[in-house]
Amino acid sequence: MRQRAAVLCGAAVIAAGTVTAVPADASAPRPTHPAPAAGLHWEKCATEDYPTLQCASLKVPLDHARPRGRQITLALSRVPHTSRTYQGPLLVNPGGPGGSGLTLAGFVASSLPAKVAAQYDVIGFDPRGVGGSTPALDCLPGHFDPVRPDSLPDTPDVEQANLTRAKSFADACGEKYADVLPYIDTVDAARDVDAIRAALGSAKLNYFGYSYGTYLGAVYAKLYPDRVRRLVLDSVVGPDDVWYDANLNQDLAFNDRHRAFLAWIAEHDAAYGLGSDPERVEAAWYAMRTALAKRPAGGKVGASELEDTYMPGGYYNGYWPYLAEAFAAYVKDEDTGPLVEAYENFGAPDASGANGYSVYTAVQCRDAAWPRDWEEWRDDSWDLYEKAPFMVWNNAWYNAPCAFWPTGSGQPVDVANGELPPVLLFQATGDAATPYEGGVAAHRLLRDSALVVEEGGGNHGITLSGNDCLDEHLAAYLTDGTVPRGDGGEADAVCPALPDPKPLESKAASTSSRGSTLHGLLGFRG
């Protein structure tokens, strides 16, 4: 994940893939309006930020093998195209699994260059089980209420408390949703995507997915390669790691990213006063964790909640100044207020989080086999903890319901594909949630794909987040199919990362507004 893409790339050259003004093939833009969307009734659901947003719902089979059987409902959103040149629907997904995509449609439509967005109906959706779709899963309300047991199982009692909690969640899901859980998985979600395509009256689909949405898009492309027109995958799930190994790989990468955050604090010792030695700052952070395990801040932030609060910093460095201020206030002034506020802003559960976690667990546990013997989880986690203590055990307990899941598991989809038009991939070299190697592996498996690397970047979800170099590649691809072509190295194009943020005392803005908005929509964990 730390390989230097700039060295491996060589000279990147923009390749062919453009289209004529009035193309003959169906995959190119056509200066016509689409056929009416079959079975969809769009109504205004505008917000202040997205005034042209529309919403609809679509019924799909719970079991696609029984199309006339029980139906469930998907919630959809749309920003309609306004250009005479219409390139079809662009379906967007924020990841998760369990993320709501309704607002993402408005964000993508407003963040793309206006001439590009105008050529697409940008379509958001809540996948089965999520948010506005019905049924919406919520297995065990209050599962993440503070204060939870310490994630570090350094005594048998603490380990048992965490095991009991994980099993209780799995049992609750089985009791409430026994008839639904066998159909909450990525393959069924991909079949839903095709039902959306059909309801929109489009022969082919354009798709843009972040994070887990990259796996959903790759699975859709595997099932329906002839129905893919353009495919953009940003922050790519490792196709060989679904899902147990993916979480182990995350543990190492998040530890690196957390250390980068602590080193950034050390660089700004004048602002935070925690020392200019990264090791000293790291020792202070773990001392804070130990203290909170004994006495939670504000009766809310124990050791596990502290990890929940600081994990988002591994996804997006725009949060670093706020997290650093809370850390410094606790250590220097024994002031717990900023830490509690940071927890409430970044780590605290809410209704959408409870729903998202229920779907996340249902999909991951169903998609692929997980160890059912807790000894394997214990051994792997302790081995990793020696190298990467930051989130190993927090992540293990987050996924531990899969050890007790009430349904069987399927097999990961082999997403290798040689039947697609050019696919555009984006990956940061320091991404913790979907480490760099995943993007490289997908590039290898998706023939004729192009990989754009953000060199030195550590954020998760990198397009439409303020990096103009990345966004130019995205806009070119969505305009006429242009992709960069390198000289055979790992990357086809390399963009430098944006600078790290400045402390809040600085006059410089700590984040771009687009970056903050995007990462609020993407959520965490997948």
XYZ file of C-alpha atoms in Angstrom:
526
model
C 0.000 0.000 0.000
C 3.027 2.271 0.389
C 4.499 1.685 -3.061
C 5.290 4.862 -4.905
C 2.991 4.999 -7.891
C 4.849 7.868 -9.514
C 7.892 5.658 -9.981
C 5.825 2.767 -11.272
C 3.698 4.782 -13.637
C 6.066 6.291 -16.120
C 4.649 8.828 -18.541
C 0.862 8.872 -18.536
C -0.722 9.773 -21.844
C -4.385 10.508 -22.461
C -5.579 7.804 -24.817
C -8.350 7.404 -27.315
C -11.877 6.663 -26.232
C -13.493 9.830 -27.447
C -16.729 9.793 -29.403
C -17.975 11.577 -32.459
C -20.622 14.239 -32.261
C -23.300 11.928 -33.633
C -22.017 8.431 -32.829
C -23.403 5.285 -34.326
C -22.845 2.927 -31.398
C -25.286 2.764 -28.517
C -22.606 3.262 -25.860
C -21.871 6.821 -26.903
C -23.801 10.028 -26.150
C -26.872 10.560 -28.263
C -28.633 13.902 -28.765
C -32.035 12.594 -27.747
C -34.152 12.417 -24.646
C -34.638 9.097 -22.874
C -37.651 6.863 -23.041
C -40.083 7.419 -20.173
C -38.976 5.703 -16.977
C -41.114 2.579 -16.734
C -43.026 2.289 -13.506
C -41.339 5.255 -11.797
C -43.251 8.275 -10.571
C -40.855 11.095 -9.770
C -41.844 13.727 -7.239
C -39.983 16.779 -6.002
C -37.930 16.180 -2.857
C -35.749 19.266 -3.157
C -33.459 20.435 -0.394
C -31.811 23.813 0.068
C -28.539 22.380 -1.242
C -30.082 20.326 -4.052
C -33.136 22.181 -5.367
C -33.726 19.959 -8.421
C -33.673 16.650 -6.556
C -36.559 14.282 -7.261
C -37.543 11.022 -5.549
C -39.334 7.826 -6.533
C -39.675 4.246 -5.349
C -39.336 0.929 -7.139
C -40.606 -2.488 -6.155
C -38.219 -5.392 -6.735
C -38.406 -9.076 -5.775
C -36.978 -10.004 -2.400
C -35.775 -13.168 -4.136
C -34.837 -12.485 -7.735
C -35.207 -16.191 -8.482
C -38.933 -15.739 -7.712
C -39.806 -12.510 -9.546
C -43.514 -12.817 -8.764
C -42.927 -13.519 -5.085
C -42.636 -11.084 -2.185
C -41.717 -7.553 -3.225
C -39.588 -5.026 -1.361
C -39.175 -1.324 -2.106
C -36.098 0.668 -3.111
C -35.952 4.414 -2.547
C -34.527 6.346 -5.520
C -33.457 9.924 -6.147
C -32.681 11.805 -9.332
C -31.212 15.035 -10.606
C -32.511 15.142 -14.189
C -30.324 15.988 -17.158
C -30.773 19.399 -18.779
C -28.629 19.096 -21.901
C -29.860 18.125 -25.357
C -27.012 15.625 -25.403
C -28.126 12.861 -23.087
C -25.746 10.126 -21.951
C -28.201 8.108 -19.880
C -28.489 7.445 -16.148
C -25.445 7.726 -13.890
C -26.129 5.579 -10.840
C -24.106 6.572 -7.757
C -23.398 4.616 -4.571
C -21.543 5.813 -1.425
C -20.434 2.421 -0.121
C -20.911 0.869 3.273
C -22.432 -1.590 2.737
C -25.357 0.174 4.324
C -24.802 3.702 3.022
C -27.710 5.784 1.774
C -27.218 7.187 -1.710
C -30.191 9.511 -1.984
C -28.347 12.722 -1.134
C -25.210 11.579 -2.978
C -27.049 12.071 -6.278
C -27.461 15.759 -5.496
C -23.853 16.064 -4.392
C -22.430 14.386 -7.497
C -24.646 16.381 -9.854
C -23.615 19.665 -8.218
C -19.911 18.770 -7.933
C -19.263 17.594 -11.478
C -18.626 20.309 -14.076
C -22.030 21.679 -15.030
C -21.643 20.718 -18.708
C -20.902 17.123 -17.712
C -23.626 16.733 -15.106
C -26.180 18.225 -17.483
C -25.775 15.241 -19.807
C -26.785 12.640 -17.213
C -29.702 11.760 -15.033
C -27.760 11.336 -11.789
C -29.532 8.577 -9.871
C -29.104 7.835 -6.170
C -30.634 4.914 -4.334
C -30.909 3.259 -0.971
C -29.940 -0.391 -1.460
C -32.183 -3.112 -0.074
C -32.508 -2.803 3.668
C -31.166 0.763 3.787
C -32.747 4.039 4.883
C -35.782 4.911 2.805
C -36.064 1.443 1.309
C -38.418 -1.036 2.938
C -37.983 -3.050 4.954
C -35.185 -1.032 6.554
C -33.110 -3.132 8.943
C -32.454 -2.171 12.558
C -31.494 -5.354 14.342
C -30.757 -4.132 17.841
C -31.417 -0.462 18.663
C -28.922 0.860 21.173
C -26.204 -1.631 20.254
C -23.588 1.136 20.181
C -24.856 3.156 23.110
C -22.044 4.210 25.453
C -20.270 3.079 27.431
C -19.398 -0.258 25.797
C -16.932 -2.795 27.138
C -13.315 -1.971 26.436
C -12.489 -3.332 22.985
C -9.162 -4.660 24.255
C -9.961 -8.115 25.721
C -7.125 -8.181 28.225
C -9.135 -10.265 30.713
C -11.500 -13.217 30.151
C -14.399 -11.175 31.523
C -13.885 -8.343 29.037
C -13.576 -10.796 26.173
C -16.755 -12.581 27.224
C -18.648 -9.296 27.535
C -17.723 -8.416 23.957
C -18.569 -11.905 22.700
C -21.962 -11.804 24.394
C -22.635 -8.433 22.844
C -21.713 -9.644 19.339
C -23.810 -12.799 19.631
C -26.768 -10.817 20.949
C -26.673 -8.648 17.846
C -26.570 -11.660 15.512
C -29.398 -13.329 17.417
C -31.529 -10.184 17.277
C -31.049 -9.932 13.507
C -32.078 -13.557 13.097
C -35.172 -13.100 15.230
C -36.382 -9.919 13.516
C -35.390 -10.571 9.909
C -35.163 -14.346 9.411
C -37.132 -14.109 6.162
C -35.071 -11.211 4.789
C -31.445 -11.897 5.744
C -30.844 -14.638 3.118
C -31.367 -11.954 0.466
C -29.326 -9.082 1.918
C -26.083 -9.458 -0.005
C -24.112 -7.910 -2.830
C -25.379 -10.189 -5.606
C -29.007 -9.400 -4.799
C -28.146 -5.696 -4.558
C -26.514 -5.920 -8.008
C -29.681 -7.491 -9.402
C -31.573 -4.569 -7.871
C -29.245 -2.223 -9.751
C -30.264 -3.902 -12.981
C -33.921 -3.566 -12.034
C -33.303 0.170 -11.575
C -31.684 0.316 -15.015
C -34.686 -1.402 -16.572
C -37.155 0.854 -14.758
C -35.272 3.878 -16.067
C -35.805 2.591 -19.608
C -32.092 2.474 -20.382
C -30.359 -0.310 -22.289
C -27.044 0.472 -20.599
C -25.993 1.927 -17.280
C -23.315 4.387 -16.201
C -22.158 3.670 -12.644
C -20.040 5.620 -10.141
C -19.265 3.947 -6.815
C -17.131 4.780 -3.808
C -15.646 2.272 -1.348
C -17.910 -0.808 -1.017
C -19.757 0.712 -3.953
C -16.757 -0.297 -6.060
C -17.357 -3.954 -5.220
C -21.075 -3.592 -5.919
C -20.231 -2.009 -9.274
C -17.713 -4.714 -10.134
C -20.221 -7.438 -9.244
C -22.885 -5.752 -11.362
C -20.430 -5.581 -14.256
C -19.637 -9.272 -13.856
C -23.323 -10.235 -13.928
C -24.302 -7.847 -16.739
C -21.196 -6.859 -18.725
C -23.218 -6.006 -21.824
C -25.268 -3.484 -19.852
C -22.315 -1.395 -18.638
C -21.567 1.785 -20.550
C -19.192 3.590 -18.175
C -17.887 2.429 -14.818
C -16.056 4.619 -12.266
C -14.675 2.988 -9.102
C -13.162 5.259 -6.434
C -11.256 3.777 -3.454
C -11.395 0.207 -4.615
C -12.210 -2.831 -2.499
C -9.535 -5.506 -2.852
C -11.329 -8.125 -4.971
C -9.354 -10.977 -3.425
C -10.081 -10.012 0.207
C -13.871 -10.285 0.613
C -14.418 -9.908 3.580
C -12.490 -11.344 6.538
C -9.054 -10.669 5.056
C -10.131 -7.183 4.007
C -10.718 -6.275 7.630
C -7.355 -7.649 8.717
C -5.656 -5.600 5.999
C -7.558 -2.535 7.162
C -6.140 -2.944 10.654
C -2.583 -2.492 9.419
C -3.463 0.391 7.127
C -5.495 2.271 9.744
C -2.651 1.995 12.197
C -0.356 3.638 9.640
C -2.905 6.364 9.022
C -3.404 7.002 12.744
C 0.347 7.373 13.132
C 0.339 9.857 10.252
C -2.244 11.868 12.191
C -0.126 11.775 15.345
C 2.957 12.816 13.350
C 0.938 15.735 11.963
C 0.152 16.812 15.533
C 3.857 16.671 16.329
C 4.604 18.851 13.293
C 2.188 21.417 14.712
C 3.453 21.389 18.279
C 3.110 25.157 18.424
C -0.658 24.746 18.069
C -1.220 21.673 20.231
C 1.658 21.575 22.720
C 1.855 17.774 22.836
C 5.473 17.555 21.788
C 7.359 17.540 18.521
C 8.293 13.854 18.732
C 5.643 11.626 17.089
C 6.446 8.779 19.494
C 5.810 11.034 22.454
C 2.478 12.110 20.960
C 1.554 8.493 20.318
C 2.367 7.573 23.916
C 0.118 10.409 25.101
C -2.756 9.163 22.927
C -2.556 5.628 24.328
C -2.240 7.026 27.860
C -5.474 8.915 27.183
C -7.069 5.668 26.041
C -5.978 3.895 29.239
C -7.367 6.698 31.393
C -10.709 6.713 29.566
C -11.056 2.962 29.975
C -11.076 3.600 33.741
C -13.038 6.855 33.746
C -15.060 7.660 30.614
C -15.207 11.323 29.654
C -18.596 12.809 30.409
C -19.899 9.355 31.159
C -19.876 8.741 27.390
C -16.381 8.342 25.989
C -14.652 5.209 27.178
C -11.833 3.418 25.384
C -14.078 1.925 22.691
C -15.838 5.230 22.074
C -12.467 6.964 21.819
C -11.513 4.583 19.015
C -14.851 5.254 17.307
C -14.141 8.983 17.524
C -10.644 8.862 16.057
C -11.230 6.226 13.399
C -12.885 8.766 11.032
C -9.563 10.592 10.959
C -8.247 7.573 9.089
C -10.838 8.154 6.391
C -10.462 11.907 5.990
C -7.709 14.213 7.188
C -10.084 17.177 7.182
C -11.141 15.966 10.627
C -7.613 16.086 12.021
C -7.680 19.661 13.402
C -10.857 18.972 15.398
C -9.592 15.645 16.704
C -6.236 17.179 17.617
C -7.882 19.990 19.602
C -9.975 17.503 21.580
C -6.892 15.383 22.288
C -4.853 18.404 23.437
C -7.627 19.747 25.654
C -7.928 16.426 27.462
C -4.190 15.875 27.923
C -3.086 19.429 28.744
C -6.107 20.876 30.525
C -8.042 17.810 31.701
C -10.939 19.298 29.771
C -13.297 16.534 28.602
C -15.759 18.852 26.841
C -14.071 18.954 23.424
C -13.570 15.178 23.516
C -17.246 14.555 24.218
C -18.134 16.994 21.441
C -15.805 15.194 19.021
C -17.396 11.887 19.956
C -20.865 13.282 19.316
C -19.760 14.686 15.947
C -17.721 11.751 14.666
C -18.331 8.616 16.715
C -21.757 8.635 18.329
C -24.483 6.378 16.890
C -27.759 7.637 15.475
C -30.763 6.035 13.800
C -29.171 5.975 10.360
C -26.010 4.523 11.874
C -27.953 1.701 13.511
C -29.617 0.931 10.187
C -26.328 1.180 8.309
C -24.567 -1.168 10.706
C -27.390 -3.706 10.465
C -27.116 -3.757 6.676
C -23.319 -3.709 6.781
C -23.290 -6.793 8.968
C -25.999 -8.576 7.000
C -24.187 -8.064 3.686
C -20.686 -8.874 4.880
C -21.733 -11.957 6.830
C -23.799 -13.238 3.912
C -21.400 -12.427 1.062
C -18.560 -14.687 2.134
C -17.536 -17.229 4.740
C -16.207 -15.969 8.074
C -14.496 -18.103 10.715
C -17.068 -19.678 13.009
C -14.383 -20.695 15.494
C -13.626 -17.738 17.759
C -10.123 -19.086 18.386
C -9.176 -18.098 14.824
C -10.413 -14.525 15.344
C -8.579 -14.332 18.682
C -5.276 -15.603 17.284
C -5.359 -13.376 14.217
C -6.311 -10.301 16.218
C -3.660 -10.710 18.890
C -1.019 -11.313 16.213
C -1.994 -8.101 14.461
C -2.312 -6.153 17.697
C 1.424 -6.512 18.257
C 2.026 -4.642 15.003
C -0.991 -2.360 14.769
C -2.799 -1.709 18.045
C -4.960 1.245 17.012
C -8.119 -0.472 15.759
C -7.513 -4.229 15.606
C -9.842 -5.190 18.418
C -12.406 -2.481 17.739
C -12.659 -3.767 14.180
C -12.809 -7.387 15.327
C -15.794 -6.725 17.589
C -17.464 -4.628 14.895
C -17.450 -7.663 12.611
C -17.749 -10.365 15.274
C -21.500 -10.983 14.714
C -20.399 -12.826 11.570
C -19.017 -15.585 13.816
C -22.603 -16.207 14.976
C -24.602 -15.157 11.916
C -27.946 -16.955 11.537
C -27.709 -17.530 7.764
C -25.220 -19.421 5.674
C -22.640 -17.583 3.620
C -22.094 -17.397 -0.114
C -18.917 -17.226 -2.143
C -17.235 -13.978 -3.156
C -17.802 -13.077 -6.777
C -14.801 -13.375 -9.082
C -14.974 -9.913 -10.603
C -12.308 -10.543 -13.262
C -13.772 -9.176 -16.460
C -12.623 -8.879 -20.045
C -15.965 -7.912 -21.553
C -16.257 -4.293 -20.425
C -15.612 -0.961 -22.097
C -12.752 1.000 -20.490
C -13.224 1.315 -16.720
C -11.766 4.193 -14.681
C -10.316 3.471 -11.223
C -9.130 5.963 -8.582
C -6.939 5.050 -5.607
C -4.896 6.902 -2.985
C -1.591 5.332 -2.008
C -2.287 5.707 1.723
C -5.991 4.821 1.800
C -6.658 2.898 5.013
C -10.195 1.622 4.440
C -9.428 0.169 1.005
C -5.641 -0.163 0.863
C -3.729 0.652 -2.301
C -3.163 -2.958 -3.312
C -6.887 -3.387 -3.866
C -6.904 -0.782 -6.610
C -3.899 -2.405 -8.260
C -5.550 -5.848 -8.093
C -8.790 -4.536 -9.604
C -6.800 -2.814 -12.358
C -5.237 -6.169 -13.174
C -8.549 -8.056 -13.148
C -10.613 -5.526 -15.114
C -9.102 -5.692 -18.572
C -8.792 -2.361 -20.346
C -9.241 -0.443 -17.078
C -7.210 2.657 -16.273
C -5.895 3.423 -12.784
C -5.441 7.004 -11.568
C -3.403 7.176 -8.377
C -3.335 9.987 -5.827
C 0.300 9.848 -4.796
C 0.814 10.502 -1.084
C -2.895 10.775 -0.386
C -4.471 9.012 2.562
C -8.128 9.901 2.253
C -10.842 7.420 1.353
C -13.031 8.723 -1.455
C -10.859 11.099 -3.462
C -12.767 12.369 -6.488
C -15.070 15.389 -6.147
C -13.210 16.220 -2.948
C -11.128 19.170 -4.054
C -8.324 17.565 -6.103
C -8.632 19.154 -9.539
C -6.185 16.743 -11.151
C -8.317 13.736 -10.225
C -11.531 15.503 -11.165
C -10.215 16.366 -14.628
C -9.752 12.653 -15.339
C -13.253 11.946 -14.046
C -14.799 14.714 -16.142
C -12.979 13.622 -19.304
C -14.182 10.062 -18.876
C -17.793 11.039 -18.253
C -17.689 13.489 -21.173
C -16.548 11.159 -23.925
C -14.973 8.005 -22.483
C -11.392 9.297 -22.423
C -9.094 7.400 -20.053
C -5.382 7.887 -19.349
C -2.982 5.216 -20.602
C 0.428 4.691 -19.022
C 3.406 2.684 -20.202
C 2.503 -0.609 -18.557
C 3.248 0.263 -14.938
C 0.822 -0.035 -12.060
C -0.728 3.369 -12.650
C -1.885 5.038 -15.844
C -1.840 8.529 -14.331
C -0.629 10.054 -11.080
C -1.985 13.102 -9.294
C -0.287 14.692 -6.282
C -2.261 14.670 -3.060
C -3.711 17.834 -1.609
C -1.740 19.339 1.286
C -2.618 18.181 4.775
C -4.892 20.562 6.689
C -3.668 23.335 8.941
C -4.570 23.744 12.617
C -7.798 25.627 13.179
C -5.896 28.662 14.467
C -4.462 29.114 10.994
C -6.148 31.501 8.591
C -5.969 28.800 5.940
C -9.069 26.659 5.588
C -8.636 23.246 7.151
C -10.697 21.448 4.528
C -12.504 22.086 1.311
C -16.251 22.305 1.742
C -16.721 19.685 -0.964
C -14.386 17.306 0.808
C -16.199 17.700 4.094
C -19.590 17.223 2.456
C -18.504 14.156 0.527
C -17.020 12.421 3.538
C -20.125 13.127 5.531
C -22.070 11.257 2.859
C -19.669 8.344 2.519
C -19.680 7.341 6.160
C -17.206 4.892 7.602
C -16.086 1.271 7.751
C -16.636 0.285 4.112
